[in-house]
JSON list of C-alpha atoms in Angstrom, two decimals:
[
{"chain": "A", "resi": 1, "resn": "MET", "atom": "CA", "xyz": [52.13, -7.63, -96.21]},
{"chain": "A", "resi": 2, "resn": "TRP", "atom": "CA", "xyz": [49.16, -6.08, -97.14]},
{"chain": "A", "resi": 3, "resn": "ARG", "atom": "CA", "xyz": [48.10, -8.72, -99.66]},
{"chain": "A", "resi": 4, "resn": "ALA", "atom": "CA", "xyz": [48.58, -11.45, -96.68]},
{"chain": "A", "resi": 5, "resn": "ALA", "atom": "CA", "xyz": [46.34, -9.04, -95.09]},
{"chain": "A", "resi": 6, "resn": "ALA", "atom": "CA", "xyz": [43.90, -8.48, -97.92]},
{"chain": "A", "resi": 7, "resn": "ASN", "atom": "CA", "xyz": [43.86, -12.44, -98.35]},
{"chain": "A", "resi": 8, "resn": "ASP", "atom": "CA", "xyz": [42.88, -12.98, -94.62]},
{"chain": "A", "resi": 9, "resn": "GLY", "atom": "CA", "xyz": [40.17, -10.41, -95.27]},
{"chain": "A", "resi": 10, "resn": "ALA", "atom": "CA", "xyz": [39.16, -12.15, -98.09]},
{"chain": "A", "resi": 11, "resn": "ARG", "atom": "CA", "xyz": [38.95, -15.67, -96.09]},
{"chain": "A", "resi": 12, "resn": "THR", "atom": "CA", "xyz": [37.10, -14.15, -93.16]},
{"chain": "A", "resi": 13, "resn": "ASP", "atom": "CA", "xyz": [34.97, -12.70, -95.22]},
{"chain": "A", "resi": 14, "resn": "LEU", "atom": "CA", "xyz": [34.15, -15.95, -97.35]},
{"chain": "A", "resi": 15, "resn": "HIS", "atom": "CA", "xyz": [33.74, -17.97, -94.09]},
{"chain": "A", "resi": 16, "resn": "ASP", "atom": "CA", "xyz": [31.16, -15.48, -92.95]},
{"chain": "A", "resi": 17, "resn": "ASN", "atom": "CA", "xyz": [29.29, -15.59, -95.97]},
{"chain": "A", "resi": 18, "resn": "LEU", "atom": "CA", "xyz": [29.01, -19.40, -96.12]},
{"chain": "A", "resi": 19, "resn": "LEU", "atom": "CA", "xyz": [27.49, -19.38, -92.39]},
{"chain": "A", "resi": 20, "resn": "PHE", "atom": "CA", "xyz": [25.08, -17.10, -93.74]},
{"chain": "A", "resi": 21, "resn": "LEU", "atom": "CA", "xyz": [24.19, -18.71, -96.88]},
{"chain": "A", "resi": 22, "resn": "PRO", "atom": "CA", "xyz": [20.51, -20.71, -97.45]},
{"chain": "A", "resi": 23, "resn": "ASN", "atom": "CA", "xyz": [20.93, -24.25, -95.77]},
{"chain": "A", "resi": 24, "resn": "ALA", "atom": "CA", "xyz": [20.97, -25.88, -99.13]},
{"chain": "A", "resi": 25, "resn": "TRP", "atom": "CA", "xyz": [24.05, -24.02, -99.90]},
{"chain": "A", "resi": 26, "resn": "ARG", "atom": "CA", "xyz": [26.24, -24.58, -96.52]},
{"chain": "A", "resi": 27, "resn": "ALA", "atom": "CA", "xyz": [29.53, -25.99, -96.36]},
{"chain": "A", "resi": 28, "resn": "ASP", "atom": "CA", "xyz": [28.64, -29.90, -96.90]},
{"chain": "A", "resi": 29, "resn": "ARG", "atom": "CA", "xyz": [27.52, -29.37, -100.33]},
{"chain": "A", "resi": 30, "resn": "LEU", "atom": "CA", "xyz": [30.89, -27.38, -101.16]},
{"chain": "A", "resi": 31, "resn": "THR", "atom": "CA", "xyz": [32.83, -30.18, -99.58]},
{"chain": "A", "resi": 32, "resn": "GLY", "atom": "CA", "xyz": [30.47, -33.12, -101.18]},
{"chain": "A", "resi": 33, "resn": "THR", "atom": "CA", "xyz": [29.51, -34.37, -97.84]},
{"chain": "A", "resi": 34, "resn": "HIS", "atom": "CA", "xyz": [26.23, -33.37, -98.32]},
{"chain": "A", "resi": 35, "resn": "SER", "atom": "CA", "xyz": [24.57, -36.56, -100.66]},
{"chain": "A", "resi": 36, "resn": "VAL", "atom": "CA", "xyz": [26.62, -38.96, -97.99]},
{"chain": "A", "resi": 37, "resn": "THR", "atom": "CA", "xyz": [24.92, -37.32, -95.27]},
{"chain": "A", "resi": 38, "resn": "ILE", "atom": "CA", "xyz": [21.26, -37.78, -96.66]},
{"chain": "A", "resi": 39, "resn": "LYS", "atom": "CA", "xyz": [21.91, -41.43, -97.82]},
{"chain": "A", "resi": 40, "resn": "ARG", "atom": "CA", "xyz": [23.32, -42.05, -94.12]},
{"chain": "A", "resi": 41, "resn": "ASN", "atom": "CA", "xyz": [20.16, -39.97, -92.62]},
{"chain": "A", "resi": 42, "resn": "GLU", "atom": "CA", "xyz": [17.57, -42.33, -94.70]},
{"chain": "A", "resi": 43, "resn": "ARG", "atom": "CA", "xyz": [19.33, -45.52, -93.74]},
{"chain": "A", "resi": 44, "resn": "GLU", "atom": "CA", "xyz": [19.46, -44.46, -90.24]},
{"chain": "A", "resi": 45, "resn": "ALA", "atom": "CA", "xyz": [15.58, -43.47, -91.07]},
{"chain": "A", "resi": 46, "resn": "LEU", "atom": "CA", "xyz": [14.93, -47.03, -92.19]},
{"chain": "A", "resi": 47, "resn": "ILE", "atom": "CA", "xyz": [16.46, -48.70, -89.67]},
{"chain": "A", "resi": 48, "resn": "CYS", "atom": "CA", "xyz": [14.61, -46.58, -87.00]},
{"chain": "A", "resi": 49, "resn": "LEU", "atom": "CA", "xyz": [11.43, -47.74, -88.72]},
{"chain": "A", "resi": 50, "resn": "HIS", "atom": "CA", "xyz": [11.99, -51.13, -88.78]},
{"chain": "A", "resi": 51, "resn": "ARG", "atom": "CA", "xyz": [13.19, -51.41, -84.97]},
{"chain": "A", "resi": 52, "resn": "ASP", "atom": "CA", "xyz": [9.77, -49.45, -84.21]},
{"chain": "A", "resi": 53, "resn": "GLN", "atom": "CA", "xyz": [7.68, -51.53, -85.75]},
{"chain": "A", "resi": 54, "resn": "GLU", "atom": "CA", "xyz": [8.73, -54.95, -84.77]},
{"chain": "A", "resi": 55, "resn": "GLN", "atom": "CA", "xyz": [8.97, -53.24, -80.83]},
{"chain": "A", "resi": 56, "resn": "ARG", "atom": "CA", "xyz": [5.01, -52.38, -81.72]},
{"chain": "A", "resi": 57, "resn": "ASP", "atom": "CA", "xyz": [4.58, -55.93, -82.78]},
{"chain": "A", "resi": 58, "resn": "ARG", "atom": "CA", "xyz": [6.26, -57.43, -80.15]},
{"chain": "A", "resi": 59, "resn": "LEU", "atom": "CA", "xyz": [4.02, -55.49, -77.72]},
{"chain": "A", "resi": 60, "resn": "ILE", "atom": "CA", "xyz": [0.59, -55.97, -79.00]},
{"chain": "A", "resi": 61, "resn": "LEU", "atom": "CA", "xyz": [1.29, -59.98, -78.86]},
{"chain": "A", "resi": 62, "resn": "ALA", "atom": "CA", "xyz": [2.18, -59.59, -75.55]},
{"chain": "A", "resi": 63, "resn": "GLN", "atom": "CA", "xyz": [-0.58, -57.84, -74.61]},
{"chain": "A", "resi": 64, "resn": "MET", "atom": "CA", "xyz": [-3.14, -60.45, -76.76]},
{"chain": "A", "resi": 65, "resn": "THR", "atom": "CA", "xyz": [-1.56, -63.45, -74.70]},
{"chain": "A", "resi": 66, "resn": "GLU", "atom": "CA", "xyz": [-2.11, -61.25, -71.49]},
{"chain": "A", "resi": 67, "resn": "ARG", "atom": "CA", "xyz": [-5.67, -60.61, -72.54]},
{"chain": "A", "resi": 68, "resn": "LYS", "atom": "CA", "xyz": [-6.32, -64.24, -73.25]},
{"chain": "A", "resi": 69, "resn": "ASP", "atom": "CA", "xyz": [-4.79, -65.15, -69.90]},
{"chain": "A", "resi": 70, "resn": "LEU", "atom": "CA", "xyz": [-7.18, -62.85, -68.20]},
{"chain": "A", "resi": 71, "resn": "GLN", "atom": "CA", "xyz": [-10.34, -63.79, -70.32]},
{"chain": "A", "resi": 72, "resn": "THR", "atom": "CA", "xyz": [-9.44, -67.44, -69.16]},
{"chain": "A", "resi": 73, "resn": "ARG", "atom": "CA", "xyz": [-9.14, -66.47, -65.71]},
{"chain": "A", "resi": 74, "resn": "ALA", "atom": "CA", "xyz": [-12.39, -64.69, -65.77]},
{"chain": "A", "resi": 75, "resn": "ARG", "atom": "CA", "xyz": [-14.17, -67.09, -67.33]},
{"chain": "A", "resi": 76, "resn": "THR", "atom": "CA", "xyz": [-13.17, -69.93, -64.73]},
{"chain": "A", "resi": 77, "resn": "ILE", "atom": "CA", "xyz": [-13.96, -67.64, -62.07]},
{"chain": "A", "resi": 78, "resn": "ARG", "atom": "CA", "xyz": [-17.52, -66.73, -63.94]},
{"chain": "A", "resi": 79, "resn": "ASP", "atom": "CA", "xyz": [-18.15, -70.82, -63.91]},
{"chain": "A", "resi": 80, "resn": "ARG", "atom": "CA", "xyz": [-17.40, -71.22, -60.46]},
{"chain": "A", "resi": 81, "resn": "HIS", "atom": "CA", "xyz": [-19.62, -68.28, -59.06]},
{"chain": "A", "resi": 82, "resn": "LYS", "atom": "CA", "xyz": [-22.39, -69.92, -61.21]},
{"chain": "A", "resi": 83, "resn": "ILE", "atom": "CA", "xyz": [-21.47, -73.26, -59.39]},
{"chain": "A", "resi": 84, "resn": "GLU", "atom": "CA", "xyz": [-21.84, -71.62, -56.07]},
{"chain": "A", "resi": 85, "resn": "ARG", "atom": "CA", "xyz": [-24.99, -69.65, -56.78]},
{"chain": "A", "resi": 86, "resn": "GLN", "atom": "CA", "xyz": [-26.65, -72.51, -57.69]},
{"chain": "A", "resi": 87, "resn": "HIS", "atom": "CA", "xyz": [-25.65, -74.58, -54.67]},
{"chain": "A", "resi": 88, "resn": "LEU", "atom": "CA", "xyz": [-26.95, -71.42, -52.73]},
{"chain": "A", "resi": 89, "resn": "ALA", "atom": "CA", "xyz": [-30.06, -71.54, -54.20]},
{"chain": "A", "resi": 90, "resn": "LYS", "atom": "CA", "xyz": [-30.25, -75.26, -53.27]},
{"chain": "A", "resi": 91, "resn": "THR", "atom": "CA", "xyz": [-29.53, -74.69, -49.65]},
{"chain": "A", "resi": 92, "resn": "ILE", "atom": "CA", "xyz": [-32.24, -71.91, -49.36]},
{"chain": "A", "resi": 93, "resn": "ALA", "atom": "CA", "xyz": [-34.60, -73.77, -51.52]},
{"chain": "A", "resi": 94, "resn": "THR", "atom": "CA", "xyz": [-34.19, -76.74, -49.08]},
{"chain": "A", "resi": 95, "resn": "TYR", "atom": "CA", "xyz": [-34.35, -74.50, -45.82]},
{"chain": "A", "resi": 96, "resn": "LEU", "atom": "CA", "xyz": [-37.88, -72.93, -46.96]},
{"chain": "A", "resi": 97, "resn": "LYS", "atom": "CA", "xyz": [-39.12, -76.61, -48.05]},
{"chain": "A", "resi": 98, "resn": "ARG", "atom": "CA", "xyz": [-38.62, -78.17, -44.66]},
{"chain": "A", "resi": 99, "resn": "PRO", "atom": "CA", "xyz": [-41.15, -78.33, -42.36]},
{"chain": "A", "resi": 100, "resn": "LYS", "atom": "CA", "xyz": [-41.41, -75.99, -39.66]},
{"chain": "A", "resi": 101, "resn": "PRO", "atom": "CA", "xyz": [-40.07, -76.94, -36.09]},
{"chain": "A", "resi": 102, "resn": "ASN", "atom": "CA", "xyz": [-43.37, -77.91, -33.71]},
{"chain": "A", "resi": 103, "resn": "ILE", "atom": "CA", "xyz": [-42.02, -76.51, -30.73]},
{"chain": "A", "resi": 104, "resn": "SER", "atom": "CA", "xyz": [-44.54, -78.68, -27.48]},
{"chain": "A", "resi": 105, "resn": "GLY", "atom": "CA", "xyz": [-43.57, -79.77, -24.13]},
{"chain": "A", "resi": 106, "resn": "PRO", "atom": "CA", "xyz": [-42.18, -77.61, -21.37]},
{"chain": "A", "resi": 107, "resn": "ASP", "atom": "CA", "xyz": [-40.41, -75.13, -23.54]},
{"chain": "A", "resi": 108, "resn": "GLN", "atom": "CA", "xyz": [-43.83, -74.01, -25.07]},
{"chain": "A", "resi": 109, "resn": "ALA", "atom": "CA", "xyz": [-45.27, -73.62, -21.85]},
{"chain": "A", "resi": 110, "resn": "LEU", "atom": "CA", "xyz": [-42.51, -71.65, -20.88]},
{"chain": "A", "resi": 111, "resn": "ARG", "atom": "CA", "xyz": [-42.63, -68.94, -23.44]},
{"chain": "A", "resi": 112, "resn": "ARG", "atom": "CA", "xyz": [-46.11, -68.70, -23.06]},
{"chain": "A", "resi": 113, "resn": "ARG", "atom": "CA", "xyz": [-45.66, -67.87, -19.20]},
{"chain": "A", "resi": 114, "resn": "ASN", "atom": "CA", "xyz": [-42.83, -65.48, -19.75]},
{"chain": "A", "resi": 115, "resn": "ARG", "atom": "CA", "xyz": [-44.82, -63.01, -22.63]},
{"chain": "A", "resi": 116, "resn": "SER", "atom": "CA", "xyz": [-46.58, -60.33, -21.65]},
{"chain": "A", "resi": 117, "resn": "PRO", "atom": "CA", "xyz": [-49.78, -59.22, -22.58]},
{"chain": "A", "resi": 118, "resn": "GLY", "atom": "CA", "xyz": [-49.80, -56.72, -25.33]},
{"chain": "A", "resi": 119, "resn": "LEU", "atom": "CA", "xyz": [-46.77, -55.35, -28.01]},
{"chain": "A", "resi": 120, "resn": "ASN", "atom": "CA", "xyz": [-43.32, -56.01, -26.64]},
{"chain": "A", "resi": 121, "resn": "PHE", "atom": "CA", "xyz": [-40.81, -53.23, -28.20]},
{"chain": "A", "resi": 122, "resn": "ASP", "atom": "CA", "xyz": [-37.54, -54.39, -26.47]},
{"chain": "A", "resi": 123, "resn": "ARG", "atom": "CA", "xyz": [-36.33, -56.88, -28.74]}
]
């Protein structure tokens, strides 16, 4: 009976000591699963690396396509505004070059009669 208690105590001590051993000497090293775990982690890391690279490439391609579309739209708008400015400049030039209307007749006389002498600030 005392041997069973001693064996249980030894097993408990061994288990407690394994928990306090450095990471390199824990149970996976003792059971032989350490190298399997390392290889699995490396394989998963490589898969994640490739996945992330593909995702980054897709994102960059989508952004480049979107930028190209935006540049095309911006160029179209700039061209349309240029044409509108040219048309506006022609309209203004035509307006400025036209002769001043010669107001004569009853309207001109009416304007002169309604004017008061001096400055008028009531506009």
